[in-house]
Coordinates of C-alpha atoms in Angstrom, one line a residue:
Chain A
D1 CA -2.8 -1.6 20.1
T2 CA -2.4 -4.0 17.4
A3 CA -0.3 -2.4 14.6
V4 CA 2.4 -2.5 12.0
S5 CA 4.1 -0.4 13.9
Q6 CA 8.4 1.3 12.0
T7 CA 10.6 3.6 13.2
P8 CA 11.8 5.5 13.1
K9 CA 9.0 8.3 11.0
Y10 CA 11.6 10.0 10.1
L11 CA 14.5 9.8 8.9
V12 CA 16.8 12.7 7.7
T13 CA 21.0 12.0 6.5
Q14 CA 23.5 12.3 4.2
M15 CA 24.1 11.0 1.5
G16 CA 26.4 7.4 1.4
N17 CA 25.4 7.4 4.9
D18 CA 24.1 3.4 6.0
K19 CA 20.9 3.3 7.4
S20 CA 18.2 0.6 9.0
I21 CA 14.2 1.3 9.6
K22 CA 12.9 -1.0 11.5
C23 CA 9.1 -3.0 11.4
E24 CA 7.6 -5.2 14.2
Q25 CA 3.9 -6.5 13.6
N26 CA 2.1 -7.5 16.4
L27 CA -1.7 -8.9 14.5
G28 CA 0.2 -12.3 14.7
H29 CA 0.3 -12.1 11.0
D30 CA 3.1 -15.3 8.6
T31 CA 3.9 -12.5 5.6
M32 CA 5.0 -8.8 6.1
Y33 CA 6.6 -6.2 2.9
W34 CA 8.2 -3.4 2.1
Y35 CA 7.4 -1.2 0.0
K36 CA 8.3 2.7 -1.2
Q37 CA 5.9 5.1 -2.5
D38 CA 7.8 7.6 -4.3
S39 CA 6.6 12.0 -4.4
K40 CA 3.7 11.0 -7.1
K41 CA 2.7 9.0 -4.7
F42 CA 3.4 5.5 -7.1
L43 CA 3.3 2.5 -4.2
K44 CA 5.6 -0.1 -5.2
I45 CA 6.3 -3.6 -3.4
M46 CA 10.3 -4.3 -3.0
F47 CA 10.9 -7.3 -0.6
S48 CA 7.5 -10.0 1.6
Y49 CA 9.3 -12.7 3.1
N50 CA 7.1 -14.9 4.6
N51 CA 7.8 -17.1 7.6
K52 CA 10.9 -15.1 8.0
E53 CA 12.0 -17.2 4.1
L54 CA 11.7 -14.8 1.1
I55 CA 9.6 -14.7 -1.1
I56 CA 9.4 -11.4 -3.5
N57 CA 13.0 -10.1 -4.4
E58 CA 11.9 -7.3 -6.8
T59 CA 14.9 -5.4 -9.2
V60 CA 15.7 -3.1 -5.9
P61 CA 19.3 -3.1 -6.2
N62 CA 21.8 -4.7 -3.7
R63 CA 22.0 -1.9 -1.4
F64 CA 19.3 -3.2 -0.2
S65 CA 18.9 -5.5 2.4
P66 CA 16.0 -6.6 4.3
K67 CA 16.4 -8.8 7.3
S68 CA 13.8 -11.0 8.7
P69 CA 14.8 -12.3 13.0
D70 CA 11.3 -12.8 13.3
K71 CA 8.1 -13.7 11.5
A72 CA 7.3 -10.8 13.9
H73 CA 10.0 -8.4 12.7
L74 CA 11.0 -7.5 9.4
N75 CA 13.8 -4.3 9.0
L76 CA 15.7 -3.2 5.7
H77 CA 19.2 -2.0 5.6
I78 CA 20.3 0.7 3.6
N79 CA 24.1 1.2 2.0
S80 CA 25.1 4.0 0.8
L81 CA 23.0 6.3 0.7
E82 CA 21.6 7.6 -2.9
L83 CA 19.7 10.8 -3.1
G84 CA 17.4 8.9 -5.4
D85 CA 16.1 6.9 -2.5
S86 CA 14.2 9.4 -1.0
A87 CA 10.7 8.3 -0.3
V88 CA 8.3 6.6 2.1
Y89 CA 9.0 3.4 3.1
F90 CA 6.1 1.4 3.7
C91 CA 6.0 -2.3 6.0
A92 CA 3.6 -4.1 5.6
S93 CA 2.4 -7.2 6.9
S94 CA -0.9 -9.7 6.2
L95 CA -2.2 -13.5 7.7
G96 CA -1.3 -15.1 4.6
T97 CA 0.0 -15.0 1.3
V98 CA -1.6 -12.0 -1.7
S99 CA -4.4 -13.4 -3.0
N100 CA -6.0 -14.9 0.7
Q101 CA -6.1 -12.1 3.0
P102 CA -5.1 -7.8 2.9
Q103 CA -2.1 -6.2 3.7
H104 CA -1.8 -3.8 6.4
F105 CA 0.5 -1.7 7.1
G106 CA 2.2 1.1 9.3
D107 CA 2.5 4.2 8.8
G108 CA 6.0 4.9 6.8
T109 CA 9.7 6.0 7.2
R110 CA 9.8 9.1 5.5
L111 CA 13.1 9.1 4.3
S112 CA 15.8 12.1 3.1
I113 CA 18.5 12.3 1.9
L114 CA 20.8 15.0 2.3
Chain B
G1 CA -2.3 19.9 2.5
E2 CA 0.3 17.1 1.1
S3 CA -1.7 17.1 -2.5
V4 CA -0.8 20.1 -3.2
G5 CA 1.2 19.9 -6.8
L6 CA 0.3 16.2 -6.1
H7 CA -0.9 14.5 -10.6
L8 CA -3.8 12.2 -9.8
P9 CA -6.7 12.3 -10.7
T10 CA -9.0 13.9 -8.4
L11 CA -12.5 13.8 -7.6
S12 CA -14.1 16.1 -5.8
V13 CA -17.7 15.5 -4.0
Q14 CA -20.2 17.9 -2.0
E15 CA -20.8 16.2 1.9
G16 CA -23.7 13.8 1.7
D17 CA -23.3 13.4 -2.1
N18 CA -22.1 9.3 -3.4
S19 CA -18.6 8.6 -4.3
I20 CA -17.3 6.8 -7.3
I21 CA -14.0 5.9 -8.2
N22 CA -12.7 4.6 -10.8
C23 CA -10.0 2.0 -11.1
A24 CA -8.2 0.0 -14.9
Y25 CA -6.6 -2.4 -14.0
S26 CA -4.2 -4.0 -16.7
N27 CA -3.4 -7.6 -16.1
S28 CA -6.4 -10.4 -16.9
A29 CA -5.6 -12.9 -14.9
S30 CA -5.7 -11.1 -11.9
D31 CA -7.9 -12.8 -8.9
Y32 CA -7.2 -10.3 -6.6
F33 CA -8.1 -6.6 -5.2
I34 CA -7.8 -4.2 -2.9
W35 CA -8.9 -0.8 -2.6
Y36 CA -6.8 1.5 0.3
K37 CA -7.3 4.4 1.6
Q38 CA -4.5 6.9 2.8
E39 CA -4.6 9.5 5.0
S40 CA -1.8 13.2 4.9
G41 CA 1.1 10.5 6.8
K42 CA -0.4 7.8 7.1
G43 CA -0.5 4.4 5.6
P44 CA -2.7 2.6 3.4
Q45 CA -5.9 1.1 5.1
F46 CA -7.9 -1.2 3.8
I47 CA -11.4 -0.9 2.9
I48 CA -12.6 -3.9 0.5
D49 CA -11.0 -6.0 -1.5
I50 CA -13.1 -8.8 -3.7
R51 CA -12.1 -11.7 -6.0
S52 CA -12.4 -12.6 -9.3
N53 CA -15.2 -14.5 -9.1
M54 CA -17.1 -11.9 -7.1
D55 CA -18.8 -9.2 -9.5
K56 CA -20.3 -7.1 -6.2
R57 CA -18.9 -7.0 -3.1
Q58 CA -20.3 -5.3 0.0
G59 CA -19.7 -3.6 3.4
Q60 CA -19.7 -0.7 5.6
R61 CA -20.8 1.9 3.3
V62 CA -18.7 1.0 0.8
T63 CA -19.3 -1.3 -2.8
V64 CA -16.4 -2.6 -4.4
L65 CA -17.6 -3.1 -8.0
L66 CA -15.0 -6.0 -10.7
N67 CA -16.0 -6.2 -14.9
K68 CA -13.8 -8.3 -16.2
T69 CA -14.2 -8.0 -19.1
V70 CA -13.6 -4.7 -19.5
K71 CA -10.9 -4.7 -16.6
H72 CA -12.3 -1.9 -14.8
L73 CA -13.0 -1.9 -11.0
S74 CA -14.8 0.6 -9.1
L75 CA -15.1 2.1 -4.8
Q76 CA -18.1 3.3 -4.0
I77 CA -19.1 5.2 -0.9
A78 CA -22.0 6.3 -0.1
A79 CA -23.4 9.9 1.8
T80 CA -19.5 10.5 1.8
Q81 CA -18.0 12.6 4.5
P82 CA -16.1 14.5 5.3
G83 CA -13.5 12.2 7.5
D84 CA -13.3 10.4 3.8
S85 CA -10.7 13.2 2.1
A86 CA -8.2 10.8 1.7
V87 CA -5.6 9.2 -1.6
Y88 CA -7.6 6.6 -3.2
F89 CA -5.3 3.4 -4.6
C90 CA -6.8 0.0 -6.2
A91 CA -4.5 -2.9 -6.6
E92 CA -4.8 -5.8 -8.0
S93 CA -2.8 -9.5 -7.7
E94 CA -2.5 -13.7 -9.6
Y95 CA -2.6 -16.1 -8.2
G96 CA -0.5 -14.7 -4.9
N97 CA 1.6 -13.4 -6.9
K98 CA 3.3 -9.5 -5.6
L99 CA 0.3 -6.7 -5.5
V100 CA 0.4 -3.8 -8.0
F101 CA -0.5 -0.7 -7.2
G102 CA -2.5 1.3 -8.7
A103 CA -1.5 5.0 -9.5
G104 CA -3.9 6.9 -6.8
T105 CA -6.9 9.5 -6.6
I106 CA -7.4 12.3 -4.4
L107 CA -11.4 11.9 -3.3
R108 CA -12.1 15.4 -1.8
V109 CA -15.3 15.9 0.0
K110 CA -16.0 20.0 -0.2
S111 CA -18.5 20.6 3.3

């Protein structure tokens, strides 16, 4: 299946830990994104990479570090997890930049901090 | 369901009726608009998009209308089905910049 896939689907961990979420797309897209969706369903962009180059970096704590080893992968590493990091994190990809093509989303990683 | 406790606008329609979901956007310079459908436990799913040089675009059972004068976007769903029940988001962007999402509307379809 062609898709944006992210792992794990659920992540439960304790405050202070470091964790990573992986994302892969096999759609041949060259732009990838990370979004955070809070408990009120509000969806906000965090980062965007185009051909492995960071192009959007919103006001996100530097505990969050995206890494793009190639244009089909965009991973998110989070250091020193805090209670407020609990949310659903979505990876997305698009063929071009935002105004050219729609973004396709993965099914999310639900992060719960204890 | 997952929508319990969410204080989002809710539209309840009878199966077979047409649905209209509205969205007011904020940036008069936005030139690209898009609608997504999000089902419980899933990621947002692309429905339809429209650029600012158009005021209407049709897809399969869906129509998007854009009124730039009043900065209003709407999604019309014809012959609404139970499978259309979800949270619907509009989003806007300016000149290839980031997508900014609206708050979302819950659509409930009654059988």
